[in-house]
Structures are given as structure tokens and as C-alpha cells.
Short mmCIF file of C-alpha atoms in Angstrom, two decimals:
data_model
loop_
_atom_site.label_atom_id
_atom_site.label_comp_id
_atom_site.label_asym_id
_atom_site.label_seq_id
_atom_site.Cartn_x
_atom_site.Cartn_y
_atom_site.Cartn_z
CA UNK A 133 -1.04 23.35 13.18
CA UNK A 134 -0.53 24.69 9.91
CA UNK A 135 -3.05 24.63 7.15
CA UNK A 136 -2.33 23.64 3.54
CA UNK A 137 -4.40 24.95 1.45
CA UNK A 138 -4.40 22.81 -0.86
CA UNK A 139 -4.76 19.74 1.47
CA UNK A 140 -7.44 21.70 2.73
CA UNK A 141 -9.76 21.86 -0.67
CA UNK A 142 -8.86 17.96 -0.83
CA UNK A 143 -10.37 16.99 2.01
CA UNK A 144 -13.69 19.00 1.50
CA UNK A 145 -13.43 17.27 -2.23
CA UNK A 146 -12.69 13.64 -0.61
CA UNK A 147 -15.85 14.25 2.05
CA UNK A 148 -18.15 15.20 -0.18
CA UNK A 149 -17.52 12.22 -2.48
CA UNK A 150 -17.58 9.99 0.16
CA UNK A 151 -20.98 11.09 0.55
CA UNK A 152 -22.04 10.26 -2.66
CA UNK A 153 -22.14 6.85 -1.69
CA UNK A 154 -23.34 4.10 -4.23
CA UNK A 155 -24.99 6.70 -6.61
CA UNK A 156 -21.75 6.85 -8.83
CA UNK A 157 -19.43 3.81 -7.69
CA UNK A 158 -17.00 4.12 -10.75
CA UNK A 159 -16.88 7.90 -10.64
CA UNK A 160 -16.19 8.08 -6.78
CA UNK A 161 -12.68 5.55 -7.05
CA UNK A 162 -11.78 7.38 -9.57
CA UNK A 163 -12.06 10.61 -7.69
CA UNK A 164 -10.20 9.26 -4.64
CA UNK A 165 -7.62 7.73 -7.20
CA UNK A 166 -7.29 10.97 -8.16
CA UNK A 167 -7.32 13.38 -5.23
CA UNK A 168 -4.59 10.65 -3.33
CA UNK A 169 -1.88 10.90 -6.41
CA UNK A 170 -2.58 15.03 -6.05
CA UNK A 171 -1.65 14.64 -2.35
CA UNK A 172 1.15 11.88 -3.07
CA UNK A 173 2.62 14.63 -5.36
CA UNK A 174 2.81 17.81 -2.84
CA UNK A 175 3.78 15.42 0.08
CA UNK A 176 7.10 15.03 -2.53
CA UNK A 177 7.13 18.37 -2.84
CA UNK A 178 6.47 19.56 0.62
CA UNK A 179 9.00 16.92 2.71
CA UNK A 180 12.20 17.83 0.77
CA UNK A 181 14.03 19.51 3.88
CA UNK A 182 14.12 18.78 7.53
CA UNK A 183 13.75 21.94 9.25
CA UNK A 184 16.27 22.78 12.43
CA UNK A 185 15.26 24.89 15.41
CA UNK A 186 12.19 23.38 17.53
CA UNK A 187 10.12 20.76 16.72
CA UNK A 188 6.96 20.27 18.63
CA UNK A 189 5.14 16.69 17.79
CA UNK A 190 2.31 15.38 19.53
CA UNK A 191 1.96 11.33 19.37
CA UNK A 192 -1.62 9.21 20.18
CA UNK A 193 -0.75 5.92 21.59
CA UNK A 194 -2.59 3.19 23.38
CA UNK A 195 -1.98 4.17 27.26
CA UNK A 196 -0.49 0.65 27.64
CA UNK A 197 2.42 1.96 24.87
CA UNK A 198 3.51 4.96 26.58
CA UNK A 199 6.45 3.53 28.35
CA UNK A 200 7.63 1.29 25.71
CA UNK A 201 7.04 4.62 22.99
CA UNK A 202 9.30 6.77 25.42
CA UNK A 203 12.41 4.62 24.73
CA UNK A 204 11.89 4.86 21.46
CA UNK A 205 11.71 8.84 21.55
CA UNK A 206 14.51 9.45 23.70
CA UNK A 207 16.51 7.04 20.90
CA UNK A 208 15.08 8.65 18.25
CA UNK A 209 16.23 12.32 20.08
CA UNK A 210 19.75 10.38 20.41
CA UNK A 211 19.94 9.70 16.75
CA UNK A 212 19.12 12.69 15.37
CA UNK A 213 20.38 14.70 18.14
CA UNK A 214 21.97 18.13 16.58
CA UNK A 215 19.95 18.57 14.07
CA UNK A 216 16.67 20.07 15.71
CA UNK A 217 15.90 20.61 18.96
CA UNK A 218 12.87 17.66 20.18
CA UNK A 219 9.83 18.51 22.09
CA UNK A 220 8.01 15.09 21.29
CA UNK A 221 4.52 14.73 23.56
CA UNK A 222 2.85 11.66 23.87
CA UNK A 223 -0.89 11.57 24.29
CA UNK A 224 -2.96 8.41 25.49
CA UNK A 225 -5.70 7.64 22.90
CA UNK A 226 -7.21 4.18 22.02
CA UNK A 227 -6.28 2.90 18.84
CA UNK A 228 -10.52 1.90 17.93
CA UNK A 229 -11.22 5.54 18.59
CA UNK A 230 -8.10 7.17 16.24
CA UNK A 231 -10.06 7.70 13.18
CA UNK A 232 -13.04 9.77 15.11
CA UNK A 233 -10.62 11.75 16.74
CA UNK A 234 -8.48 12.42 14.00
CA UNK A 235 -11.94 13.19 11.61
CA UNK A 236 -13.47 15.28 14.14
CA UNK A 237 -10.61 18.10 14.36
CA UNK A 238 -8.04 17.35 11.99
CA UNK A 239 -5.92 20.60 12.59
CA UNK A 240 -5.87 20.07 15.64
CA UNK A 241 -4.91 15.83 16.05
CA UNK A 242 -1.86 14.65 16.68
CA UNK A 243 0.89 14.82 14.35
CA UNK A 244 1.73 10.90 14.87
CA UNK A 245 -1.00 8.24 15.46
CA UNK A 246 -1.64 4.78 16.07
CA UNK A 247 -4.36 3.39 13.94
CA UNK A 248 -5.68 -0.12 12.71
CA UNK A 249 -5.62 -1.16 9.44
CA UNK A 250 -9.16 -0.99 9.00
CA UNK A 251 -9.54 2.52 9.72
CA UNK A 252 -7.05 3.90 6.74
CA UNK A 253 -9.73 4.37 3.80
CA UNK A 254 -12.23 6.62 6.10
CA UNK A 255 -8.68 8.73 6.94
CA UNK A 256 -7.78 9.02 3.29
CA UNK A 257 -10.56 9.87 2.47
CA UNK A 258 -11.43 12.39 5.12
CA UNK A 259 -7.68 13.82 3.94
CA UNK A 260 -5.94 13.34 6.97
CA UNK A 261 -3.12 10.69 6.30
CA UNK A 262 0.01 11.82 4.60
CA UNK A 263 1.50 9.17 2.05
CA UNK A 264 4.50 7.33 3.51
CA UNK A 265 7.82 9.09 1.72
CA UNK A 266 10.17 6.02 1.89
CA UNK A 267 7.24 3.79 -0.09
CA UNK A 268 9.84 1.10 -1.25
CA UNK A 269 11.78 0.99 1.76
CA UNK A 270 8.81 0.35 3.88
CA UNK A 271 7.44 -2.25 1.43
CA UNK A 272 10.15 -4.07 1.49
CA UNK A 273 11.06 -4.34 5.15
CA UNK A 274 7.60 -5.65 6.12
CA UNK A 275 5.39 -8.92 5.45
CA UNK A 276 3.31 -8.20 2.53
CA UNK A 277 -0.41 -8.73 4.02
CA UNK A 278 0.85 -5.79 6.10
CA UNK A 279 1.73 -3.17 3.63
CA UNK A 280 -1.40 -4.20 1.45
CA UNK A 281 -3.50 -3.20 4.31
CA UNK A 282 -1.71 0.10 4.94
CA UNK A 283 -2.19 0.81 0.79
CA UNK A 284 -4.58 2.43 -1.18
CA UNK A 285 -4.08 2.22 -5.05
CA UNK A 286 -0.13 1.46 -5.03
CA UNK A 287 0.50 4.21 -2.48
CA UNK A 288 1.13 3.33 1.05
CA UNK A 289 -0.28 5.58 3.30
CA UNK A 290 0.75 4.04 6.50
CA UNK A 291 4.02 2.53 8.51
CA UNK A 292 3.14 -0.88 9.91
CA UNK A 293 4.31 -1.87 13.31
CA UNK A 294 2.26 -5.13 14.53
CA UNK A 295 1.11 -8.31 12.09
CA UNK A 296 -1.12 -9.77 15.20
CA UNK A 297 -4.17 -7.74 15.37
CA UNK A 298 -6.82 -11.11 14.76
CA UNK A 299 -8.00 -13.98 17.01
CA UNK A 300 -7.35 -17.75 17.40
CA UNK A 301 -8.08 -20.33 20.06
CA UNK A 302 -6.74 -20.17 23.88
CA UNK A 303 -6.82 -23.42 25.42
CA UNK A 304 -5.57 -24.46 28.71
CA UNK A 305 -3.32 -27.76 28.02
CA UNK A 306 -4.61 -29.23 31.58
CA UNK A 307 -7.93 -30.54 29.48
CA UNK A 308 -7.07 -30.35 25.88
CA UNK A 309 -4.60 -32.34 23.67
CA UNK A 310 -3.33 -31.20 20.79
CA UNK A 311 -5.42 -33.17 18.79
CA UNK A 312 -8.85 -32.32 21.08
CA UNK A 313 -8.08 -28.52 19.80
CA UNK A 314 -8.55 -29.00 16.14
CA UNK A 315 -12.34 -29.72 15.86
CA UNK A 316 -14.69 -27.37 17.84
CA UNK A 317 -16.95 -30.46 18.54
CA UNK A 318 -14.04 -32.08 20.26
CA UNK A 319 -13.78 -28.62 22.55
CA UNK A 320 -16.99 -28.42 23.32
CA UNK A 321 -17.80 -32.00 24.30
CA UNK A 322 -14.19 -32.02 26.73
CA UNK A 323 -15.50 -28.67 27.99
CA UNK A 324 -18.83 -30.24 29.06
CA UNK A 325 -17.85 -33.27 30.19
CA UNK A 326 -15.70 -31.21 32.63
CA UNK A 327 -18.71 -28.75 33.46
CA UNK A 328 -16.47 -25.87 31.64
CA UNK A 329 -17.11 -23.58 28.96
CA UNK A 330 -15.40 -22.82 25.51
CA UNK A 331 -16.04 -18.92 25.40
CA UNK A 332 -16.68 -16.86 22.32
CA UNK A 333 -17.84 -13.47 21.44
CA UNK A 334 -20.65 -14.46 19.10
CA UNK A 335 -22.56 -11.09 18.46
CA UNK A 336 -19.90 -9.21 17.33
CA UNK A 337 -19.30 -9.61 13.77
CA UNK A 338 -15.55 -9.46 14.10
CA UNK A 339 -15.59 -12.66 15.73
CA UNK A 340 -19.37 -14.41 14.15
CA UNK A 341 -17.57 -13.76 11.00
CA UNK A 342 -15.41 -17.49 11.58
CA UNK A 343 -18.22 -19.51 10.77
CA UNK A 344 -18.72 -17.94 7.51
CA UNK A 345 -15.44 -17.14 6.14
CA UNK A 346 -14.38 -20.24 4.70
CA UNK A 347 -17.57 -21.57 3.50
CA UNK A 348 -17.29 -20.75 -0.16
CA UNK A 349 -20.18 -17.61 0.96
CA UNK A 350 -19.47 -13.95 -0.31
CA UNK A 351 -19.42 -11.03 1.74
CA UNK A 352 -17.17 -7.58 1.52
CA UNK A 353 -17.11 -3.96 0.99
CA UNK A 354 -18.42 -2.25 -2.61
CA UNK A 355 -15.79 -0.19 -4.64
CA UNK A 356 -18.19 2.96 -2.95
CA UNK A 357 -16.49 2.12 0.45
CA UNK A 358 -19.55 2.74 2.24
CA UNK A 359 -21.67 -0.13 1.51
CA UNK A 360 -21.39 -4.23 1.71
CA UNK A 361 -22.24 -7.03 -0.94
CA UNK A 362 -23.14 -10.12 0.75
CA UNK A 363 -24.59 -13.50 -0.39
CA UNK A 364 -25.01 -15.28 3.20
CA UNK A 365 -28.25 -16.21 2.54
CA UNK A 366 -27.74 -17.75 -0.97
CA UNK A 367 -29.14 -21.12 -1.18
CA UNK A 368 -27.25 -23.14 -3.72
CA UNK A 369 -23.87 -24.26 -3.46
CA UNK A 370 -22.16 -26.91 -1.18
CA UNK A 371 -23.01 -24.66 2.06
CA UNK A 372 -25.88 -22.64 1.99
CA UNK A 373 -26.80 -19.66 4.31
CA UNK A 374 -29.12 -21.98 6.10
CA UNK A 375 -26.28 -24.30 6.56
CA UNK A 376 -24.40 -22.14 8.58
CA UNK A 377 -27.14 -20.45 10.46
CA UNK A 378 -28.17 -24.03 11.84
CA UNK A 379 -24.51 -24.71 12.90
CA UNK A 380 -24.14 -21.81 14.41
CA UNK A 381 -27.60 -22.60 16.28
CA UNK A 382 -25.89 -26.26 17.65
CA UNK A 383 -22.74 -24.42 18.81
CA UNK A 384 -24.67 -21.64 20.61
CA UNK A 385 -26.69 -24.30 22.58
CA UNK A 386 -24.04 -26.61 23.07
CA UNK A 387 -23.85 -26.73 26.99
CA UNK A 388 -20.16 -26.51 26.59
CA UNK A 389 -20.38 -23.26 24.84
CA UNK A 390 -21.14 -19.64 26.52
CA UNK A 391 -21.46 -16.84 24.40
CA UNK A 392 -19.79 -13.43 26.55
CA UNK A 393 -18.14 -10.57 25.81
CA UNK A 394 -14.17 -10.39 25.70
CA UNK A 395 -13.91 -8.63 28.99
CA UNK A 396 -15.83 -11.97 30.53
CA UNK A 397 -13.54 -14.51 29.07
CA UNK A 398 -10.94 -12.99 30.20
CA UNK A 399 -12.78 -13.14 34.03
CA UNK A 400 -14.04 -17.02 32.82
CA UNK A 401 -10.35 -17.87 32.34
CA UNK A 402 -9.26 -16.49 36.10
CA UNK A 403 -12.35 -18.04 37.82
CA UNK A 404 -11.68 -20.99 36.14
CA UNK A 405 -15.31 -21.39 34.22
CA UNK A 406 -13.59 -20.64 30.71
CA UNK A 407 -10.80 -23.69 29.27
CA UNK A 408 -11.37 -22.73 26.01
CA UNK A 409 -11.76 -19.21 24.07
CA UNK A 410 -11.60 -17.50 20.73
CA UNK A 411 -9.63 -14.16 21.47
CA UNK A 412 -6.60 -12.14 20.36
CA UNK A 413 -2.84 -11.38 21.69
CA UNK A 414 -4.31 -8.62 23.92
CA UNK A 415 -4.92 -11.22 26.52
CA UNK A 416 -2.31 -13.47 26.07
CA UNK A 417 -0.40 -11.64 29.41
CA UNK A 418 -3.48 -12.32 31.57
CA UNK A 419 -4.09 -15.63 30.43
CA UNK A 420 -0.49 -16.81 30.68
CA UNK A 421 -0.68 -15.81 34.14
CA UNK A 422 -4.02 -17.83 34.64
CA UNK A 423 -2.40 -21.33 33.48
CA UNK A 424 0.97 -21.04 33.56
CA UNK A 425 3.30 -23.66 31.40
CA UNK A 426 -0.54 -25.05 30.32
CA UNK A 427 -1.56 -22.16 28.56
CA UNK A 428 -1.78 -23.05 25.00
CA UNK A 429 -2.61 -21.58 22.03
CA UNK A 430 -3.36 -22.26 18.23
CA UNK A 431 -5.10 -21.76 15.20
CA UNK A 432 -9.07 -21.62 15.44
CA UNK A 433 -10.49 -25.33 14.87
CA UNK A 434 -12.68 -26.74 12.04
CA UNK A 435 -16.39 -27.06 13.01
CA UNK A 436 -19.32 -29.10 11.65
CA UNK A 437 -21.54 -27.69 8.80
CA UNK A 438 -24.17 -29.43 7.05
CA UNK A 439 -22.09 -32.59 7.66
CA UNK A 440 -18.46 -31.48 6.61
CA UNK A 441 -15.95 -30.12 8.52
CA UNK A 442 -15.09 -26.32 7.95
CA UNK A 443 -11.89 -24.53 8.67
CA UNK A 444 -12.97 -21.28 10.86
CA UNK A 445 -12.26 -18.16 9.23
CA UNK A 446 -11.12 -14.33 11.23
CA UNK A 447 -10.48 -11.41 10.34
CA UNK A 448 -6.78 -10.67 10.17
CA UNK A 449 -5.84 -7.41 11.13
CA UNK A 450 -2.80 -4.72 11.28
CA UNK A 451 -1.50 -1.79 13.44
CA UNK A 452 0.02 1.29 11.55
CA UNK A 453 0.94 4.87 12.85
CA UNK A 454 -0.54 7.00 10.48
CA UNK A 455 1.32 10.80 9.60
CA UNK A 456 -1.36 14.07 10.04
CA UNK A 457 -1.26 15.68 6.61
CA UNK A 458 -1.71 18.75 8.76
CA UNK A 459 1.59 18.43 10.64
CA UNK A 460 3.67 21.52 10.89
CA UNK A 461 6.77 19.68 10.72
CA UNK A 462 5.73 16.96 8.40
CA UNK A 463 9.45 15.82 7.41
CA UNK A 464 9.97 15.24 10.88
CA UNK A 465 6.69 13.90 11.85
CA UNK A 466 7.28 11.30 8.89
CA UNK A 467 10.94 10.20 10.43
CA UNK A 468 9.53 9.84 14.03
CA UNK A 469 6.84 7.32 12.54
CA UNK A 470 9.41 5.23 10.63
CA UNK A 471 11.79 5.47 13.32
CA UNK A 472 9.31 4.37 15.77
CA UNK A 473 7.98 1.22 13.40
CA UNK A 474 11.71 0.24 12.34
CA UNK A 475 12.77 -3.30 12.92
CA UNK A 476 14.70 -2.14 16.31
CA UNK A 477 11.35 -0.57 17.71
CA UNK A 478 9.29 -3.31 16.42
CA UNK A 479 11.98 -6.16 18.31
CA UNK A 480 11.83 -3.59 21.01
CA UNK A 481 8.04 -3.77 21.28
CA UNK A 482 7.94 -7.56 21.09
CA UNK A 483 10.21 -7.49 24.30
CA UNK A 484 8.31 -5.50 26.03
CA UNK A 485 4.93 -6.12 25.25
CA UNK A 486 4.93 -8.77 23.02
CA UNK A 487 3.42 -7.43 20.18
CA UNK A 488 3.97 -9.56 16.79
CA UNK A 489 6.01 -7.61 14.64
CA UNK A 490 5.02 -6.74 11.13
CA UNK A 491 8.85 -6.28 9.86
CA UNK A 492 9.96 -9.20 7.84
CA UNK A 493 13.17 -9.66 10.14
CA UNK A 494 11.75 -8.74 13.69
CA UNK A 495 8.45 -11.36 12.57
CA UNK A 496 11.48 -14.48 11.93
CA UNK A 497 13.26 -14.59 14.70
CA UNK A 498 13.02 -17.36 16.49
CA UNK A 499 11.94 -15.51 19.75
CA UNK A 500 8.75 -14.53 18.14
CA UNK A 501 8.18 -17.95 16.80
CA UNK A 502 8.17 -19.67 20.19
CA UNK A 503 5.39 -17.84 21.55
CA UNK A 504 2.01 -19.64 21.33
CA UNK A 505 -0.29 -16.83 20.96
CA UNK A 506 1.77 -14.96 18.22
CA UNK A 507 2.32 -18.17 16.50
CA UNK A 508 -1.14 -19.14 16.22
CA UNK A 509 -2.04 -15.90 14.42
CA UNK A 510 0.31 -16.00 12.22
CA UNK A 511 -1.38 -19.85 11.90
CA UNK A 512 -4.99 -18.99 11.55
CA UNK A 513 -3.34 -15.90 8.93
CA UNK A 514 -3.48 -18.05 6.06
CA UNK A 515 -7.28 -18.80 6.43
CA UNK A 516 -8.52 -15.08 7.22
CA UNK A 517 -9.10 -12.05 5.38
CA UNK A 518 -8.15 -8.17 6.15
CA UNK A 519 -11.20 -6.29 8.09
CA UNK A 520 -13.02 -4.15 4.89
CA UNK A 521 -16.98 -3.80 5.88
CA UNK A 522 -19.07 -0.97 5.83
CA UNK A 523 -20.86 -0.04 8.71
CA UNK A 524 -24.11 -1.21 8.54
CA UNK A 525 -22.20 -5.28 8.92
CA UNK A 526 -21.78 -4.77 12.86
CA UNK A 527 -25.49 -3.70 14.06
CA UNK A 528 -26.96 -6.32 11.84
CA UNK A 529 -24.51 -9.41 13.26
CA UNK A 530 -25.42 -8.51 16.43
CA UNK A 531 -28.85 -8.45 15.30
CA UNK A 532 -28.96 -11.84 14.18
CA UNK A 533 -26.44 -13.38 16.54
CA UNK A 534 -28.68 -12.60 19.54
CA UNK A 535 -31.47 -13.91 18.31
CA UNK A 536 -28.83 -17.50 17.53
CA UNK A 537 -27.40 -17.11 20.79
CA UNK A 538 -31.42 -17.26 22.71
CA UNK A 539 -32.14 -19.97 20.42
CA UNK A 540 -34.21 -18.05 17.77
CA UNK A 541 -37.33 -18.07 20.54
CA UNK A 542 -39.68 -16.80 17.85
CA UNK A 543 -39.19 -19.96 16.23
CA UNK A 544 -38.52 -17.61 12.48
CA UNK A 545 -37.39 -20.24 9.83
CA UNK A 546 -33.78 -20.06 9.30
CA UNK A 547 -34.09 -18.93 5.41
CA UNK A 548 -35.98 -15.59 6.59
CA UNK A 549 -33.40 -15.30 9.48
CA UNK A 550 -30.85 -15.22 6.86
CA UNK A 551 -32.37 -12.95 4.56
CA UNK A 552 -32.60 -10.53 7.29
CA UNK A 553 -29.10 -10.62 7.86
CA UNK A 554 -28.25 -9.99 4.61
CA UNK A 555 -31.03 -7.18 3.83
CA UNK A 556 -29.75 -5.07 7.03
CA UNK A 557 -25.69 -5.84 5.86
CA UNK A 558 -26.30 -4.93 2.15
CA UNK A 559 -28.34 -1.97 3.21
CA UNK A 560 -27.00 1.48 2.07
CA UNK A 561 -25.91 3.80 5.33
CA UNK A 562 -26.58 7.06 2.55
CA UNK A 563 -29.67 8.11 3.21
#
């Protein structure tokens, strides 16, 4: 791929802030702020003309995607056919993995990649993501949470394709009414008293994140964009860290509950072991085919803390395909990734692998509105928050959550469990 030069000096600039790390908080936005508007302004510059002749792009897509992708590049070759001559080659990478393959050899990535939302600050600021030319166009034809999380001061950095990348309850209708489903005590007592399990992935902070969400509790990302604030363990307020920590320990040895990863609910669900399970639209197919016209789906329940009920929290999350700044054919790389997110591609996608759509038009149709699991994210939405945690979040939920999940066997009191948590999530990664 060609090099830019002066792409080239920005992304040794935007590394070696990021490695500042908390030292100089204020100085370090600015300097991102900064380095992004002097890439904004080439990208301007240097996507002017559409070149003719051949034009090589390589595209990173989930392996699932690649036959639903290669209608949309054979109507993309259609619609721009005469202009250049296509040679567009699709590559099967996972979407989780994008930003370490991207980072680790950016000249050498694909020109076009999928990405989630959560990834697009460690890409901008390891200098790899081109700004999206068309910014109002693409602002304007997609839901608002969606372009938020593909932008980085004003600028929008990547096109959204999907608005359903979070989690919310699966329920099979044969046990559950639609009023058993909106309290998690409810679940769990039907799913005992049939000798069934509600299944959840309770180490993993994406998903132990539910219980604390919506308690009036603080947790995020620093302006540095390396390290987390958190206040989990705070004990004043209504709920206090203590609160949740001694919910969490009820649910965890509820005999209706099993704590497993994804993978296992999924294999719960087909055994018949799982009737109940907090997941996302990546298993809706399999589970569909498990119950039939009684698989259900909706928004995750309330549950029981320190004597009120709490709505359940999630982490909402968005697909984007992100544009290599490195691209030798950038103009064309940047029309292949908003043809291929368009509202056509995006209805297309729904169709064929029902995706939720992140385009304002594609996400109203009715069609997308009568299917359960897309509806219930778009549900449970209103009550998450967009994925932005620093690394040092995932090791210490799983820390804590295992020790929940056995029962805390060492017997430690619940206000040192929870400082714990909170010491090894608000610890700096810089060393």
C-alpha cells in the first residue's frame, strides 16, 4: 500500500501520546483533537478524484458475511461499472480481532474493515482510520446513538451498518408469560420450579455490567482513554457498592441461575437445560430453531437490590466498516464502504442475516420491528450505555465475578470485595 508521509508522522505522534497515559490528561485530547482535524484536512485534500484503471481493494469481514458482502460487491461493480476496472478481495477476519490486526501492520491491512464501535478511539489513535468524506450525509441517514459511537470530536470516522450489537433476555414462551419476564426473581423462581436454568455470562464484564448500570453508581473511561474512573464501591447513596455485590451474590446462588459462557447457553438452550438467557442477536438463528413459534425475546428484566427493584443495564453497541488511511485508492475504498453500509445493503443484510440496521429508514420498517430479538435491543437501548472502558475493567470483573459466582468461599466482607474491584478497574495499565 502506499505510504503518506504525512499520515505516517501522525501516527508515530498519536502512539506516542497515547502512551503518555494519565500523566497529562488535558494535553493528550488536545493532541488527538489536533492531529484528527490535520488528518480530516488532507483526507479533503487527498479524495478529490476517483482514479480509473485498476483498483485492487482488500475487505475484512466476519466469515459468516462473505456471501451476503459478495452481492453487495458485484452491485457496487454494476453501479460504477465504466469507470475503473474492480478487483475487490474479501478476506475473513473477526470483527473482536480488527483493531489488533489493523494496529499490528497497518500498511499492510485491508483497505475496508469491519470493526465495533468500541474499537474506533485505539484506531484513531494508532492513525489508521480515515475520516468519513460524506460526514453529513452519513449523519443524517443513520440513528443518532450510531453515528455518536462512530465520532470522535465532531468528525465521524466510521460508516455504521448494524444498531444491534448488545444483549437482552431470550426466553422460551413454553414457561414464561409476558409478565413472568419482567422481574429476574420471577425467572428464576419459574426456572427452578421447572428444574431449568436462566443462563448468564456473569464474569465477563460486558454482561456483569447489568447489575450496575442503572443503579445511580459511576463507572467509565478518563479523557486519557487508557484508564477508568469508577465509584462501585462508594457507600452512600440509595444503592451502595455493597448493595449490589450482595444481589449479585443471591442471583449467582439462586438454583435457578447457572453462570456459563455464551457458547454453553447456546448448548443449554438445544439440550433443553437453559429457558432463560441474557445474550445478543448472534444467537437468535440457533435459538429460533431450538423453540420455534415459543422463542421469545425482550428487554432485560428489573432485579432486586437492597429491597427495590432495578432496571438491568448493557452495554449497547455498534458495527462500522472503518476506511485504512493507508489505502492506495482511498476515494474508492471510501465509496465501497458507504456503498456497502447504504440503506439497500443494510435492508439487504437484515434479509439475509438479520442484522438490525443502523440506517434510520432500513431500522423502521416494519419487517425489522416484528422480530423479537432485534426489537428487544432496540428495547433494552434506552437503558444502556455505548462500550468506553479501558482495559484493565475486563480482568478485574472476572476477578471479582468468580469469586460471586463460588459464593465468595473465603468468606471476604463484601466492602473489601468491592474495593478490590474498584482498585484493579481504576488502576493505570501505563506502567
Amino acid at each position: 500500500m502506499k505510504k503518506r508521509l504525512l499520515i505516517g508522522i501522525l501516527s508515530v505522534s498519536l502512539i506516542a501520546v497515547g502512551l503518555i497515559g494519565c500523566a497529562n490528561v488535558t494535553s493528550q485530547d488536545k493532541s488527538v483533537k489536533s492531529i484528527s482535524q490535520k488528518i480530516d484536512s488532507e483526507q479533503k485534500n487527498t479524495d478529490a478524484t476517483l482514479e480509473s484503471g485498476k483498483i485492487e481493494l482488500t475487505v475484512w469481514v466476519e466469515e459468516a458475511n462473505i456471501d451476503n458482502l459478495s452481492k453487495m460487491i458485484e452491485s457496487f461493480k454494476k453501479e460504477y461499472a465504466g469507470q475503473a476496472e474492480f478487483e475487490i478481495i474479501i478476506e475473513a477476519r473477526g470483527d473482536a480481532d480488527t483493531r489488533n490486526n489493523v494496529l499490528s501492520d497497518i500498511h499492510n491491512a485491508a483497505d475496508v474493515f469491519s470493526m465495533t464501535d468500541d474499537q474506533l478511539y485505539s484506531l484513531i489513535a494508532g492513525g489508521a482510520l480515515s475520516p468519513v468524506v460524506n460526514q453529513d450525509a452519513i449523519k443524517n441517514a443513520n440513528l443518532e446513538d450510531s453515528v455518536q459511537a462512530a465520532t470522535y470530536h465532531d468528525t465521524v470516522y466510521a460508516y455504521p451498518y448494524t444498531a444491534d450489537n448488545g444483549y437482552f433476555l431470550y426466553y422460551d414462551k413454553t414457561y414464561f408469560s409476558d409478565t413472568d419476564v419482567q422481574t429476574l426473581d420471577r425467572i428464576l423462581e419459574v426456572a427452578a420450579e421447572n428444574e431449568k436454568k436462566l443462563s448468564m455470562e456473569l464474569n465477563s464484564g460486558w454482561y456483569l455490567y447489568s447489575f450496575f448500570g442503572n443503579t445511580g453508581l459511576e463507572f467509565g473511561i478518563n479523557e486519557d482513554g487508557v484508564t477508568n474512573y469508577c465509584n462501585w464501591n462508594s457507600t452512600e447513596g440509595a444503592i451502595k457498592g455493597v448493595d449490589v455485590a450482595q444481589a449479585l451474590l443471591d442471583v449467582a446462588q439462586h438454583p435457578g441461575f447457572i453462570a456459563q459462557p455464551d457458547a454453553s447457553f447456546v448448548a443449554g438452550v438445544q439440550s433443553g437445560e437453559c429457558i432463560a438467557g441474557i445474550s445478543g442477536v448472534w444467537n437468535t438463528i440457533i435459538i429460533e430453531d431450538a423453540w420455534g413459534e415459543n422463542y421469545g425475546a425482550c428487554k432485560l428484566p428489573t432485579y432486586t437490590c437492597n429491597g427495590q427493584q432495578v432496571q438491568m443495564s448493557s452495554f449497547k453497541g455498534y458495527k462500522m466498516i472503518g476506511v485504512n488511511a493507508y489505502s492506495e485508492h482511498l476515494a474508492w475504498a471510501h465509496k465501497f464502504a458507504d456503498w456497502i453500509t447504504n440503506e439497500e445493503n443494510q435492508t439487504l443484510r437484515f434479509e439475509e442475516r438479520n442484522q438490525g440496521p443502523s440506517n434510520r429508514n432500513a431500522a423502521a420498517s416494519d419487517e425489522v420491528g416484528k422480530v423479537p430479538a432485534i426489537a428487544a435491543v432496540i428495547a433494552q437501548s434506552q437503558y444502556g450505555s455505548l462500550q468506553r472502558v479501558g482495559n484493565s475493567y475486563w480482568n478485574a470483573c472476572t476477578h471479582f465475578a468468580d469469586s460471586i459466582v463460588a459464593g465468595n468461599p473465603d468468606q471476604v466482607s463484601l466492602q473489601d470485595l468491592m474495593d478490590k474491584l474498584v482498585n484493579e478497574i481504576s488502576a493505570s495499565i501505563v506502567q
